[in-house]
CSV table of C-alpha atoms in Angstrom, one decimal:
chain,number,residue,atom,x,y,z
R,1,MET,CA,-3.0,-16.5,-132.7
R,2,GLU,CA,-3.7,-16.0,-129.2
R,3,GLY,CA,-0.7,-15.0,-127.2
R,4,LEU,CA,0.4,-14.4,-123.7
R,5,PRO,CA,-1.7,-11.6,-121.3
R,6,THR,CA,-0.7,-8.6,-121.4
R,7,THR,CA,-1.0,-5.2,-119.8
R,8,THR,CA,-1.5,-2.0,-121.0
R,9,LYS,CA,0.9,1.2,-120.1
R,10,GLY,CA,-2.1,2.6,-117.4
R,11,GLU,CA,-2.8,-0.9,-115.9
R,12,ARG,CA,1.0,-1.2,-114.4
R,13,ARG,CA,0.0,3.0,-113.3
R,14,TRP,CA,-2.8,1.5,-110.7
R,15,ARG,CA,-1.2,-1.2,-109.4
R,16,SER,CA,2.5,0.8,-108.7
R,17,LYS,CA,0.5,3.4,-107.3
R,18,ASN,CA,-2.2,0.5,-105.3
R,19,MET,CA,1.1,-1.0,-103.7
R,20,GLN,CA,2.5,2.6,-102.6
R,21,THR,CA,-0.9,3.2,-100.5
R,22,SER,CA,-0.7,0.0,-99.0
R,23,SER,CA,1.9,0.8,-97.1
R,24,PRO,CA,1.1,3.4,-95.2
R,25,SER,CA,-2.2,1.9,-94.0
R,26,LEU,CA,-0.5,-1.6,-92.6
R,27,VAL,CA,2.0,1.1,-90.0
R,28,MET,CA,-1.1,3.0,-88.9
R,29,ALA,CA,-3.2,-0.7,-88.7
R,30,PHE,CA,0.3,-2.2,-86.7
R,31,PHE,CA,-0.1,0.6,-84.3
R,32,SER,CA,-3.5,1.0,-83.9
R,33,CYS,CA,-3.1,-2.8,-82.9
R,34,VAL,CA,-0.5,-1.6,-80.0
R,35,ALA,CA,-2.6,1.5,-80.0
R,36,TRP,CA,-5.5,-1.2,-78.3
R,37,LEU,CA,-3.1,-3.3,-76.3
R,38,TYR,CA,-2.0,-0.7,-74.4
R,39,VAL,CA,-5.3,0.9,-73.8
R,40,ALA,CA,-7.0,-2.7,-72.7
R,41,GLY,CA,-3.8,-3.3,-70.7
R,42,ARG,CA,-4.4,0.1,-68.7
R,43,LEU,CA,-8.3,-1.1,-68.6
R,44,TRP,CA,-7.8,-3.8,-66.4
R,45,GLN,CA,-5.2,-2.5,-64.8
R,46,ASP,CA,-7.4,-0.2,-64.3
R,47,ALA,CA,-10.2,-2.4,-63.0
R,48,GLU,CA,-7.9,-4.2,-60.5
R,49,ASN,CA,-7.2,-1.1,-59.0
R,50,ARG,CA,-10.6,-1.0,-58.7
R,51,LYS,CA,-11.3,-4.5,-57.5
R,52,MET,CA,-8.6,-3.5,-54.8
R,53,LEU,CA,-10.1,-0.7,-53.7
R,54,SER,CA,-13.4,-2.0,-53.3
R,55,ASP,CA,-12.2,-4.6,-50.7
R,56,ILE,CA,-10.3,-1.6,-48.6
R,57,LEU,CA,-13.6,-0.1,-48.7
R,58,LYS,CA,-15.3,-3.1,-47.7
R,59,LYS,CA,-13.5,-4.1,-45.5
R,60,ASN,CA,-12.9,0.1,-43.4
R,61,LEU,CA,-16.8,-0.9,-43.8
R,62,GLU,CA,-17.2,-3.7,-41.6
R,63,GLN,CA,-14.6,-2.6,-38.8
R,64,ARG,CA,-16.2,0.8,-38.7
R,65,PRO,CA,-18.2,1.1,-35.4
R,66,LYS,CA,-22.2,0.1,-36.2
R,67,VAL,CA,-24.7,2.9,-34.9
R,68,LEU,CA,-25.6,2.4,-31.4
R,69,THR,CA,-28.5,1.1,-30.6
R,70,VAL,CA,-31.0,1.9,-27.4
R,71,GLU,CA,-30.0,-1.7,-25.8
R,72,ASP,CA,-25.7,-0.9,-27.2
R,73,LYS,CA,-26.3,2.6,-25.0
R,74,LEU,CA,-28.2,0.9,-22.2
R,75,MET,CA,-25.2,-1.8,-21.9
R,76,VAL,CA,-23.1,0.9,-21.9
R,77,LEU,CA,-24.8,2.8,-19.3
R,78,GLY,CA,-24.6,-0.1,-17.7
R,79,CYS,CA,-20.4,-0.9,-17.7
R,80,ASN,CA,-20.0,2.9,-16.8
R,81,ASP,CA,-22.3,2.1,-13.6
R,82,LEU,CA,-20.2,-0.9,-12.8
R,83,ASP,CA,-17.0,1.0,-13.0
R,84,LYS,CA,-18.5,3.3,-10.1
R,85,ARG,CA,-19.7,1.0,-8.5
R,86,ILE,CA,-16.3,-0.5,-8.0
R,87,ALA,CA,-14.8,2.5,-7.3
R,88,GLU,CA,-17.0,3.3,-4.5
R,89,ALA,CA,-16.4,-0.4,-3.7
R,90,GLU,CA,-12.5,0.5,-4.0
R,91,MET,CA,-13.2,3.6,-1.2
R,92,GLU,CA,-14.9,1.7,0.9
R,93,LEU,CA,-12.2,-1.1,1.0
R,94,THR,CA,-9.7,1.8,1.5
R,95,LEU,CA,-11.7,3.4,4.8
R,96,ALA,CA,-12.7,-0.2,6.5
R,97,LYS,CA,-8.3,-0.1,6.5
R,98,SER,CA,-8.1,2.8,7.5
R,99,GLN,CA,-10.3,1.8,11.0
R,100,GLY,CA,-8.1,-1.3,11.2
R,101,TYR,CA,-10.2,-3.9,9.9
R,102,LEU,CA,-8.9,-7.1,8.6
R,103,LYS,CA,-10.4,-10.0,7.0
R,104,ASN,CA,-8.5,-12.9,7.9
R,105,HIS,CA,-8.5,-11.5,11.9
R,106,LEU,CA,-11.9,-11.1,11.4
R,107,ARG,CA,-11.9,-14.7,10.7
R,108,GLN,CA,-10.1,-15.5,13.7
R,109,SER,CA,-12.4,-13.5,16.1
R,110,GLU,CA,-15.3,-15.4,14.4
R,111,SER,CA,-14.0,-18.6,15.0
R,112,SER,CA,-12.1,-18.5,18.3
R,113,SER,CA,-13.4,-19.9,21.0
R,114,GLU,CA,-11.3,-17.9,23.6
R,115,LYS,CA,-11.9,-15.2,25.4
R,116,LYS,CA,-10.7,-11.7,23.9
R,117,LEU,CA,-8.1,-10.5,26.4
R,118,LEU,CA,-8.7,-6.7,28.0
R,119,ALA,CA,-5.1,-5.6,26.7
R,120,VAL,CA,-1.4,-6.7,25.7
R,121,ILE,CA,1.1,-4.4,28.1
R,122,GLY,CA,4.2,-4.1,26.1
R,123,VAL,CA,7.3,-3.1,28.4
R,124,PHE,CA,10.1,-1.4,26.6
R,125,THR,CA,13.5,-2.9,27.6
R,126,GLY,CA,16.9,-2.5,26.2
R,127,PHE,CA,19.8,-5.1,26.2
R,128,GLY,CA,21.9,-2.8,29.1
R,129,SER,CA,18.1,-3.0,31.7
R,130,TYR,CA,18.8,-6.5,32.7
R,131,VAL,CA,18.7,-5.2,36.3
R,132,MET,CA,15.5,-2.9,35.5
R,133,ARG,CA,13.9,-6.0,34.5
R,134,GLN,CA,15.2,-8.4,37.4
R,135,THR,CA,13.3,-5.0,39.7
R,136,PHE,CA,10.2,-5.4,37.5
R,137,ARG,CA,9.6,-9.2,38.3
R,138,GLY,CA,9.8,-8.5,41.4
R,139,SER,CA,7.5,-5.9,42.1
R,140,TRP,CA,4.7,-4.6,39.7
R,141,MET,CA,4.9,-7.3,36.9
R,142,PRO,CA,4.3,-11.5,38.4
R,143,ARG,CA,7.7,-13.8,37.7
R,144,GLY,CA,7.8,-16.5,36.4
R,145,ASP,CA,5.9,-18.6,33.5
R,146,ASP,CA,3.0,-19.8,35.8
R,147,ALA,CA,2.6,-16.1,37.4
R,148,LEU,CA,2.2,-14.6,33.5
R,149,LYS,CA,0.3,-17.5,32.6
R,150,LYS,CA,-2.4,-16.8,35.5
R,151,LEU,CA,-2.8,-13.1,35.0
R,152,GLU,CA,-3.4,-14.0,31.0
R,153,GLU,CA,-6.6,-16.4,32.0
R,154,ARG,CA,-7.1,-12.5,33.3
R,155,GLY,CA,-6.9,-11.0,29.9
R,156,VAL,CA,-4.3,-9.0,30.3
R,157,VAL,CA,-0.1,-10.3,28.8
R,158,ILE,CA,2.8,-8.4,29.6
R,159,ARG,CA,6.1,-9.3,27.5
R,160,PHE,CA,9.7,-7.2,27.6
R,161,VAL,CA,9.8,-6.2,24.4
R,162,ILE,CA,13.2,-5.2,22.4
R,163,GLY,CA,14.9,-5.9,18.9
R,164,ARG,CA,17.9,-7.4,18.1
R,165,SER,CA,21.3,-6.5,17.8
R,166,ALA,CA,22.8,-5.0,14.8
R,167,ASN,CA,25.7,-7.6,14.9
R,168,ARG,CA,23.2,-11.1,14.4
R,169,GLY,CA,24.3,-13.4,16.9
R,170,ASP,CA,26.4,-11.5,19.3
R,171,SER,CA,27.1,-11.8,23.2
R,172,LEU,CA,23.8,-9.5,23.1
R,173,ASP,CA,21.1,-11.3,21.3
R,174,ARG,CA,22.7,-15.1,22.9
R,175,ASN,CA,22.1,-12.9,26.3
R,176,ILE,CA,18.6,-12.3,26.1
R,177,ASP,CA,17.8,-15.8,23.9
R,178,GLU,CA,19.1,-16.9,27.7
R,179,GLU,CA,16.9,-14.9,30.1
R,180,ASN,CA,13.7,-15.4,26.9
R,181,HIS,CA,14.0,-18.6,28.3
R,182,LYS,CA,14.2,-18.9,31.6
R,183,THR,CA,11.9,-16.3,32.2
R,184,ARG,CA,8.9,-16.1,28.7
R,185,ASP,CA,8.1,-12.6,29.5
R,186,PHE,CA,9.4,-11.2,26.1
R,187,LEU,CA,8.5,-10.3,22.4
R,188,ILE,CA,11.6,-10.9,20.9
R,189,LEU,CA,11.3,-8.2,17.6
R,190,GLU,CA,13.1,-10.1,15.0
R,191,GLY,CA,13.3,-8.0,12.1
R,192,HIS,CA,14.2,-5.4,14.4
R,193,GLU,CA,17.5,-3.7,14.7
R,194,GLU,CA,17.3,-2.4,18.8
R,195,ALA,CA,18.5,1.3,19.2
R,196,GLU,CA,18.0,4.6,21.0
R,197,GLU,CA,17.8,6.3,16.8
R,198,GLU,CA,15.3,3.4,16.3
R,199,ARG,CA,13.1,4.1,19.0
R,200,PRO,CA,10.0,5.4,16.7
R,201,LYS,CA,10.1,2.0,14.2
R,202,LYS,CA,9.9,-0.6,17.5
R,203,VAL,CA,7.0,1.4,18.0
R,204,LYS,CA,5.5,0.3,14.8
R,205,PHE,CA,6.9,-2.9,14.9
R,206,PHE,CA,5.8,-3.6,18.5
R,207,PHE,CA,2.2,-2.9,17.6
R,208,SER,CA,2.1,-4.8,14.5
R,209,THR,CA,3.6,-7.9,16.0
R,210,ALA,CA,1.5,-7.6,19.2
R,211,VAL,CA,-1.8,-7.3,17.2
R,212,GLN,CA,-1.3,-10.3,15.3
R,213,ASN,CA,0.0,-12.3,18.1
R,214,TRP,CA,-3.1,-11.7,20.6
R,215,ASP,CA,-6.6,-10.1,20.0
R,216,ALA,CA,-7.2,-8.1,22.4
R,217,GLU,CA,-8.8,-4.6,23.5
R,218,PHE,CA,-6.1,-2.5,24.0
R,219,TYR,CA,-2.4,-2.6,23.3
R,220,VAL,CA,-0.2,-0.8,26.4
R,221,LYS,CA,3.0,1.2,25.2
R,222,VAL,CA,5.1,1.3,28.8
R,223,GLU,CA,8.8,2.5,29.4
R,224,ASP,CA,11.2,0.6,31.5
R,225,ARG,CA,11.7,3.5,33.9
R,226,ILE,CA,8.2,3.9,35.2
R,227,ASP,CA,6.0,1.4,37.8
R,228,ILE,CA,3.1,0.6,37.1
R,229,ASP,CA,0.1,-0.2,39.6
R,230,LEU,CA,-1.4,-2.9,38.0
R,231,GLU,CA,-4.7,-3.9,39.7
R,232,GLY,CA,-5.3,0.0,38.8
R,233,LEU,CA,-4.2,-0.1,35.6
R,234,ILE,CA,-6.3,-3.3,34.8
R,235,GLY,CA,-9.3,-1.7,36.2
R,236,PHE,CA,-8.8,1.7,34.6
R,237,LEU,CA,-9.5,-0.3,31.2
R,238,GLU,CA,-11.9,-2.4,32.2
R,239,HIS,CA,-14.0,0.8,32.0
R,240,ARG,CA,-12.9,1.7,29.0
R,241,ARG,CA,-13.3,-2.2,27.4
R,242,GLY,CA,-15.2,-2.0,24.5
R,243,GLN,CA,-14.6,1.3,23.2
R,244,ASP,CA,-13.0,1.8,19.9
R,245,SER,CA,-10.2,4.4,18.2
R,246,ALA,CA,-9.5,5.8,21.6
R,247,TYR,CA,-6.3,6.9,22.0
R,248,ILE,CA,-5.4,7.1,25.6
R,249,GLY,CA,-2.8,8.6,27.3
R,250,CYS,CA,-1.4,12.3,29.4
R,251,MET,CA,-1.8,14.5,26.2
R,252,LYS,CA,1.0,17.1,25.5
R,253,SER,CA,2.1,19.5,23.6
R,254,GLY,CA,5.2,21.0,23.3
R,255,GLU,CA,8.1,23.3,21.3
R,256,VAL,CA,10.1,21.2,19.1
R,257,VAL,CA,14.3,21.6,19.7
R,258,SER,CA,15.7,22.6,16.0
R,259,GLU,CA,19.3,22.6,17.4
R,260,VAL,CA,21.3,19.9,16.7
R,261,GLY,CA,23.2,18.1,20.1
R,262,LYS,CA,20.1,19.7,22.6
R,263,ASP,CA,18.0,17.4,24.2
R,264,TRP,CA,15.1,16.3,22.8
R,265,TYR,CA,16.5,17.8,19.2
R,266,GLU,CA,14.1,17.1,16.4
R,267,PRO,CA,15.7,16.1,13.1
R,268,ASP,CA,12.0,17.1,10.7
R,269,TRP,CA,12.0,20.3,12.4
R,270,TRP,CA,10.9,22.6,9.9
R,271,LYS,CA,7.7,20.3,9.1
R,272,PHE,CA,6.1,22.0,12.2
R,273,GLY,CA,6.3,25.2,11.0
R,274,ASP,CA,6.9,28.9,12.4
R,275,GLU,CA,6.0,28.2,16.0
R,276,LYS,CA,8.2,24.9,15.8
R,277,THR,CA,5.4,23.8,17.9
R,278,TYR,CA,4.5,19.1,18.7
R,279,PHE,CA,0.7,18.6,18.2
R,280,ARG,CA,-0.8,17.2,20.3
R,281,HIS,CA,0.2,13.9,21.8
R,282,ALA,CA,0.6,11.4,24.8
R,283,THR,CA,3.7,11.4,26.0
R,284,GLY,CA,5.4,8.1,25.7
R,285,SER,CA,6.1,6.9,29.1
R,286,LEU,CA,2.5,5.3,28.8
R,287,PHE,CA,-0.5,5.2,26.7
R,288,VAL,CA,-2.7,2.9,25.2
R,289,LEU,CA,-4.5,2.3,22.3
R,290,SER,CA,-7.7,0.9,21.3
R,291,LYS,CA,-7.3,-2.9,18.9
R,292,ASN,CA,-8.5,-1.3,15.3
R,293,LEU,CA,-6.5,2.0,16.2
R,294,VAL,CA,-3.2,-0.7,16.2
R,295,GLN,CA,-4.9,-2.4,13.7
R,296,TYR,CA,-4.5,0.6,11.1
R,297,ILE,CA,-0.8,1.0,12.0
R,298,ASN,CA,-0.2,-3.1,11.2
R,299,ILE,CA,-1.9,-2.2,7.4
R,300,ASN,CA,-0.1,1.2,6.8
R,301,SER,CA,3.0,0.4,9.1
R,302,ALA,CA,5.7,1.2,5.4
R,303,SER,CA,3.6,4.3,4.6
R,304,LEU,CA,4.1,5.8,8.4
R,305,LYS,CA,6.3,8.1,8.9
R,306,THR,CA,8.1,8.5,11.7
R,307,TYR,CA,9.7,11.4,14.0
R,308,GLY,CA,12.7,11.4,16.4
R,309,PHE,CA,10.6,10.2,18.9
R,310,ASP,CA,8.0,7.7,19.2
R,311,ASP,CA,5.4,9.3,21.1
R,312,THR,CA,5.5,12.0,18.6
R,313,SER,CA,5.7,9.3,15.6
R,314,VAL,CA,2.4,8.1,17.0
R,315,GLY,CA,0.8,11.1,17.7
R,316,SER,CA,1.7,11.9,13.5
R,317,TRP,CA,-0.2,9.0,12.7
R,318,MET,CA,-3.3,9.5,15.1
R,319,MET,CA,-3.9,12.9,13.2
R,320,GLY,CA,-4.6,11.4,10.4
R,321,ILE,CA,-7.6,9.6,11.7
R,322,GLN,CA,-10.5,9.5,13.9
R,323,ALA,CA,-9.6,8.3,17.0
R,324,THR,CA,-10.7,9.7,19.9
R,325,TYR,CA,-8.4,11.6,22.5
R,326,ILE,CA,-8.9,10.8,25.5
R,327,ASP,CA,-6.7,13.1,28.0
R,328,ASP,CA,-6.1,11.0,31.7
R,329,ASN,CA,-3.7,12.6,34.3
R,330,ARG,CA,-3.7,9.4,36.0
R,331,LEU,CA,-1.7,8.3,33.3
R,332,CYS,CA,1.0,11.5,33.5
R,333,CYS,CA,3.3,8.9,35.9
R,334,GLY,CA,4.3,12.4,37.0
R,335,SER,CA,1.4,13.4,39.2
R,336,ILE,CA,0.5,13.7,42.4
R,337,ARG,CA,-2.5,12.0,41.5
R,338,GLN,CA,-3.2,9.0,44.3
R,339,ASP,CA,-5.3,7.0,42.6
R,340,LYS,CA,-2.7,7.3,39.0
R,341,VAL,CA,-1.6,4.3,37.8
R,342,CYS,CA,2.4,4.7,37.3
R,343,SER,CA,4.9,6.4,39.3
R,344,LEU,CA,8.4,7.3,38.3
R,345,ALA,CA,10.9,4.7,39.1
């Protein structure tokens, strides 16, 4: 009779042993899978990092300066040459400015059909000098608008030069405006405050304003305490016509006064050295500048240093440029020469 399958004792022992040995294998297989996944993840992350680094290196390589070719070097040299030419042009422009040349002035003179004036004469005056002005108008200076126009037809402009009152629009200003309305012989410096201590600045304002208003060979500064031989001065300037860079006057030098309260005290006395002596300059009673020197003053007015007096201030400006000093004692108003063009009033 066939019965149910039976197992022997040996078979049961083998199966039990087989089940015991398969459990560690499963654990090892699990950890192997986990380790493989970890390694695969790291390899993937490393691949991404390598790709990112590769992209960065490629970008950097593209941005690196390339090796200069001959053409590149020639282009660089060309730029350097252009920079050099620009620097030279700037130096030439600075030189032209220092010599008093302005483009708009050249255009005006080229386009103007009017004859160039011989001289603009500025007679420095003040608010309290009405009597002196009246004396001049009746002596060497033409009186009236018609007489002034006839003189201008000969190439000479004469104006009394004055600034404005510290209290703008007061009676001092109004009196000058009324006088000028009658006589038409003032050059009023609107931007200048009329005061004795401001006279060095006044001479800058005068030259700058005069050269902008009139095209002349010469510009003459005159004090209102001297008399002028007008025909003699005109003849003197006619003889000098066409002479550029001319600084003409009665040249002098002298001691720099360093003591406060004394006549001719110079606030900047310490700048003149141990000997305290002024440089060579034309006396302030009467001196003449050619047009290009006046243009130089006009261009550089803001940076030109003024000293205690107008004549020494102008002399200091002339020292720094190629001015031709012309010392003529006919312009020394206190001299005893018979052919002098000025005398003390």
